[in-house]
């Protein structure tokens, strides 16, 4: 068969083949393009917290982040990982006869009601505090 192309010509070097290859590479690259990182403000909006709260979380190293051009950025993967790590599982509901409900009343059966918290010391009134101070430091001596 007669060909207009030289025998050493390879189809890989043709302009049409190069353009086609470039287009397919571009399509492949478009699929591999990273999602744009979020600023602190946008990440805080996604998490439903204030920017200050997000900054405190970041400074406590509880969330991953990137520094791009000196600015803090978050990816959606960082936010998802943080949300999953901070997830709290629900507890089983305890029955009424559980250990936690026993021993909350006094031996007589009625609960102790006190207006002073346990372990606190009752503060003396002003007159008794004055007498205590006089006994401790003595009466002022006349010169």
PDB file of C-alpha atoms in Angstrom:
ATOM      1  CA  UNK A   1       0.000   0.000   0.000  1.00  0.00           C
ATOM      2  CA  UNK A   2       1.210   3.414  -0.913  1.00  0.00           C
ATOM      3  CA  UNK A   3       1.590   5.935   1.964  1.00  0.00           C
ATOM      4  CA  UNK A   4       2.248   9.648   1.919  1.00  0.00           C
ATOM      5  CA  UNK A   5       4.076   9.405   5.208  1.00  0.00           C
ATOM      6  CA  UNK A   6       7.728   8.445   5.314  1.00  0.00           C
ATOM      7  CA  UNK A   7       8.383   4.920   6.474  1.00  0.00           C
ATOM      8  CA  UNK A   8      10.235   6.135   9.592  1.00  0.00           C
ATOM      9  CA  UNK A   9       7.274   8.288  10.640  1.00  0.00           C
ATOM     10  CA  UNK A  10       5.656   7.091  13.838  1.00  0.00           C
ATOM     11  CA  UNK A  11       2.046   7.912  14.582  1.00  0.00           C
ATOM     12  CA  UNK A  12       3.064   8.905  18.123  1.00  0.00           C
ATOM     13  CA  UNK A  13       4.770  12.003  16.728  1.00  0.00           C
ATOM     14  CA  UNK A  14       1.884  13.266  14.661  1.00  0.00           C
ATOM     15  CA  UNK A  15       0.243  16.523  15.673  1.00  0.00           C
ATOM     16  CA  UNK A  16      -3.190  14.948  15.862  1.00  0.00           C
ATOM     17  CA  UNK A  17      -1.971  12.159  18.142  1.00  0.00           C
ATOM     18  CA  UNK A  18      -0.181  14.683  20.393  1.00  0.00           C
ATOM     19  CA  UNK A  19      -3.304  16.814  20.726  1.00  0.00           C
ATOM     20  CA  UNK A  20      -5.405  13.777  21.530  1.00  0.00           C
ATOM     21  CA  UNK A  21      -2.884  12.625  24.115  1.00  0.00           C
ATOM     22  CA  UNK A  22      -2.807  16.095  25.711  1.00  0.00           C
ATOM     23  CA  UNK A  23      -6.600  16.184  25.938  1.00  0.00           C
ATOM     24  CA  UNK A  24      -6.732  12.802  27.639  1.00  0.00           C
ATOM     25  CA  UNK A  25      -3.980  13.871  30.072  1.00  0.00           C
ATOM     26  CA  UNK A  26      -5.937  17.033  30.876  1.00  0.00           C
ATOM     27  CA  UNK A  27      -9.069  14.979  31.531  1.00  0.00           C
ATOM     28  CA  UNK A  28      -7.091  12.686  33.812  1.00  0.00           C
ATOM     29  CA  UNK A  29      -5.592  15.667  35.638  1.00  0.00           C
ATOM     30  CA  UNK A  30      -8.998  17.229  36.122  1.00  0.00           C
ATOM     31  CA  UNK A  31     -10.113  14.123  37.928  1.00  0.00           C
ATOM     32  CA  UNK A  32      -7.035  14.239  40.165  1.00  0.00           C
ATOM     33  CA  UNK A  33      -7.347  17.948  41.032  1.00  0.00           C
ATOM     34  CA  UNK A  34      -7.468  18.507  44.769  1.00  0.00           C
ATOM     35  CA  UNK A  35     -10.455  20.151  46.343  1.00  0.00           C
ATOM     36  CA  UNK A  36      -9.654  23.740  47.277  1.00  0.00           C
ATOM     37  CA  UNK A  37      -8.636  24.124  50.927  1.00  0.00           C
ATOM     38  CA  UNK A  38     -10.985  26.076  53.175  1.00  0.00           C
ATOM     39  CA  UNK A  39     -10.116  29.221  55.077  1.00  0.00           C
ATOM     40  CA  UNK A  40     -10.633  29.320  58.835  1.00  0.00           C
ATOM     41  CA  UNK A  41     -13.873  31.219  58.384  1.00  0.00           C
ATOM     42  CA  UNK A  42     -15.330  28.715  55.915  1.00  0.00           C
ATOM     43  CA  UNK A  43     -14.129  25.739  57.967  1.00  0.00           C
ATOM     44  CA  UNK A  44     -15.729  27.245  61.092  1.00  0.00           C
ATOM     45  CA  UNK A  45     -18.996  27.691  59.181  1.00  0.00           C
ATOM     46  CA  UNK A  46     -18.902  24.055  58.068  1.00  0.00           C
ATOM     47  CA  UNK A  47     -18.296  22.870  61.641  1.00  0.00           C
ATOM     48  CA  UNK A  48     -20.902  25.225  63.083  1.00  0.00           C
ATOM     49  CA  UNK A  49     -18.478  26.954  65.478  1.00  0.00           C
ATOM     50  CA  UNK A  50     -16.974  30.419  65.667  1.00  0.00           C
ATOM     51  CA  UNK A  51     -13.589  31.242  64.160  1.00  0.00           C
ATOM     52  CA  UNK A  52     -12.188  31.775  67.673  1.00  0.00           C
ATOM     53  CA  UNK A  53     -13.338  28.306  68.740  1.00  0.00           C
ATOM     54  CA  UNK A  54     -11.747  26.752  65.655  1.00  0.00           C
ATOM     55  CA  UNK A  55      -8.484  28.586  66.410  1.00  0.00           C
ATOM     56  CA  UNK A  56      -8.505  27.259  69.999  1.00  0.00           C
ATOM     57  CA  UNK A  57      -9.124  23.735  68.697  1.00  0.00           C
ATOM     58  CA  UNK A  58      -6.223  24.132  66.247  1.00  0.00           C
ATOM     59  CA  UNK A  59      -3.863  25.475  68.917  1.00  0.00           C
ATOM     60  CA  UNK A  60      -4.687  22.460  71.124  1.00  0.00           C
ATOM     61  CA  UNK A  61      -3.670  20.276  68.124  1.00  0.00           C
ATOM     62  CA  UNK A  62      -7.090  18.608  68.004  1.00  0.00           C
ATOM     63  CA  UNK A  63      -7.563  19.236  64.263  1.00  0.00           C
ATOM     64  CA  UNK A  64      -5.214  18.833  61.305  1.00  0.00           C
ATOM     65  CA  UNK A  65      -4.503  21.838  59.108  1.00  0.00           C
ATOM     66  CA  UNK A  66      -2.129  23.104  56.450  1.00  0.00           C
ATOM     67  CA  UNK A  67      -0.227  26.343  56.185  1.00  0.00           C
ATOM     68  CA  UNK A  68      -0.289  27.615  52.631  1.00  0.00           C
ATOM     69  CA  UNK A  69       1.398  30.930  52.019  1.00  0.00           C
ATOM     70  CA  UNK A  70       1.500  31.610  55.748  1.00  0.00           C
ATOM     71  CA  UNK A  71      -2.267  31.157  56.082  1.00  0.00           C
ATOM     72  CA  UNK A  72      -4.059  28.346  57.848  1.00  0.00           C
ATOM     73  CA  UNK A  73      -6.182  26.160  55.575  1.00  0.00           C
ATOM     74  CA  UNK A  74      -8.320  23.073  56.194  1.00  0.00           C
ATOM     75  CA  UNK A  75      -9.372  20.330  53.803  1.00  0.00           C
ATOM     76  CA  UNK A  76     -12.719  18.591  53.954  1.00  0.00           C
ATOM     77  CA  UNK A  77     -10.853  15.431  54.954  1.00  0.00           C
ATOM     78  CA  UNK A  78      -9.380  17.295  57.971  1.00  0.00           C
ATOM     79  CA  UNK A  79     -12.855  18.386  59.045  1.00  0.00           C
ATOM     80  CA  UNK A  80     -14.334  14.896  58.570  1.00  0.00           C
ATOM     81  CA  UNK A  81     -11.509  13.327  60.585  1.00  0.00           C
ATOM     82  CA  UNK A  82     -11.998  15.847  63.418  1.00  0.00           C
ATOM     83  CA  UNK A  83     -15.749  15.252  63.532  1.00  0.00           C
ATOM     84  CA  UNK A  84     -15.279  11.468  63.611  1.00  0.00           C
ATOM     85  CA  UNK A  85     -12.606  11.705  66.326  1.00  0.00           C
ATOM     86  CA  UNK A  86     -14.812  13.865  68.563  1.00  0.00           C
ATOM     87  CA  UNK A  87     -17.817  11.590  68.227  1.00  0.00           C
ATOM     88  CA  UNK A  88     -19.253  10.442  71.566  1.00  0.00           C
ATOM     89  CA  UNK A  89     -21.062   7.123  71.584  1.00  0.00           C
ATOM     90  CA  UNK A  90     -24.426   6.889  73.329  1.00  0.00           C
ATOM     91  CA  UNK A  91     -24.499   4.954  76.612  1.00  0.00           C
ATOM     92  CA  UNK A  92     -26.873   2.154  77.452  1.00  0.00           C
ATOM     93  CA  UNK A  93     -29.834   3.172  79.549  1.00  0.00           C
ATOM     94  CA  UNK A  94     -29.441   1.949  83.139  1.00  0.00           C
ATOM     95  CA  UNK A  95     -32.244   0.195  84.985  1.00  0.00           C
ATOM     96  CA  UNK A  96     -33.711   1.688  88.156  1.00  0.00           C
ATOM     97  CA  UNK A  97     -31.971  -0.851  90.399  1.00  0.00           C
ATOM     98  CA  UNK A  98     -28.508   0.038  89.145  1.00  0.00           C
ATOM     99  CA  UNK A  99     -25.544   0.656  91.399  1.00  0.00           C
ATOM    100  CA  UNK A 100     -25.632   4.388  90.665  1.00  0.00           C
ATOM    101  CA  UNK A 101     -29.100   4.841  92.147  1.00  0.00           C
ATOM    102  CA  UNK A 102     -28.320   2.957  95.370  1.00  0.00           C
ATOM    103  CA  UNK A 103     -26.718   4.750  98.278  1.00  0.00           C
ATOM    104  CA  UNK A 104     -27.965   8.218  97.407  1.00  0.00           C
ATOM    105  CA  UNK A 105     -30.151   8.528 100.471  1.00  0.00           C
ATOM    106  CA  UNK A 106     -29.314   8.587 104.137  1.00  0.00           C
ATOM    107  CA  UNK A 107     -29.756   5.472 106.326  1.00  0.00           C
ATOM    108  CA  UNK A 108     -33.097   6.808 107.590  1.00  0.00           C
ATOM    109  CA  UNK A 109     -34.382   6.781 104.027  1.00  0.00           C
ATOM    110  CA  UNK A 110     -34.673  10.511 103.454  1.00  0.00           C
ATOM    111  CA  UNK A 111     -32.128  12.431 101.464  1.00  0.00           C
ATOM    112  CA  UNK A 112     -29.898  14.921 103.275  1.00  0.00           C
ATOM    113  CA  UNK A 113     -30.840  18.484 102.362  1.00  0.00           C
ATOM    114  CA  UNK A 114     -28.292  21.076 103.223  1.00  0.00           C
ATOM    115  CA  UNK A 115     -27.747  24.550 101.916  1.00  0.00           C
ATOM    116  CA  UNK A 116     -23.999  24.443 102.535  1.00  0.00           C
ATOM    117  CA  UNK A 117     -22.007  22.264 100.162  1.00  0.00           C
ATOM    118  CA  UNK A 118     -20.237  19.298 101.692  1.00  0.00           C
ATOM    119  CA  UNK A 119     -16.681  20.063 102.756  1.00  0.00           C
ATOM    120  CA  UNK A 120     -17.213  23.782 103.152  1.00  0.00           C
ATOM    121  CA  UNK A 121     -16.494  25.549 106.420  1.00  0.00           C
ATOM    122  CA  UNK A 122     -19.200  27.657 107.992  1.00  0.00           C
ATOM    123  CA  UNK A 123     -18.107  31.268 108.111  1.00  0.00           C
ATOM    124  CA  UNK A 124     -18.500  33.050 111.462  1.00  0.00           C
ATOM    125  CA  UNK A 125     -20.700  36.135 111.749  1.00  0.00           C
ATOM    126  CA  UNK A 126     -19.231  39.634 112.262  1.00  0.00           C
ATOM    127  CA  UNK A 127     -19.533  39.754 116.071  1.00  0.00           C
ATOM    128  CA  UNK A 128     -17.934  36.357 116.577  1.00  0.00           C
ATOM    129  CA  UNK A 129     -15.207  37.183 114.035  1.00  0.00           C
ATOM    130  CA  UNK A 130     -14.454  40.398 115.984  1.00  0.00           C
ATOM    131  CA  UNK A 131     -14.175  38.503 119.300  1.00  0.00           C
ATOM    132  CA  UNK A 132     -11.955  35.861 117.691  1.00  0.00           C
ATOM    133  CA  UNK A 133      -9.657  38.557 116.291  1.00  0.00           C
ATOM    134  CA  UNK A 134      -9.417  40.251 119.721  1.00  0.00           C
ATOM    135  CA  UNK A 135      -8.486  36.954 121.381  1.00  0.00           C
ATOM    136  CA  UNK A 136      -5.950  36.102 118.695  1.00  0.00           C
ATOM    137  CA  UNK A 137      -4.227  39.468 118.406  1.00  0.00           C
ATOM    138  CA  UNK A 138      -5.052  40.875 121.845  1.00  0.00           C
ATOM    139  CA  UNK A 139      -6.511  44.239 122.706  1.00  0.00           C
ATOM    140  CA  UNK A 140      -4.626  47.224 121.351  1.00  0.00           C
ATOM    141  CA  UNK A 141      -2.131  48.433 123.956  1.00  0.00           C
ATOM    142  CA  UNK A 142      -2.174  52.054 124.966  1.00  0.00           C
ATOM    143  CA  UNK A 143       1.111  53.831 124.577  1.00  0.00           C
TER     144      UNK A 143
END
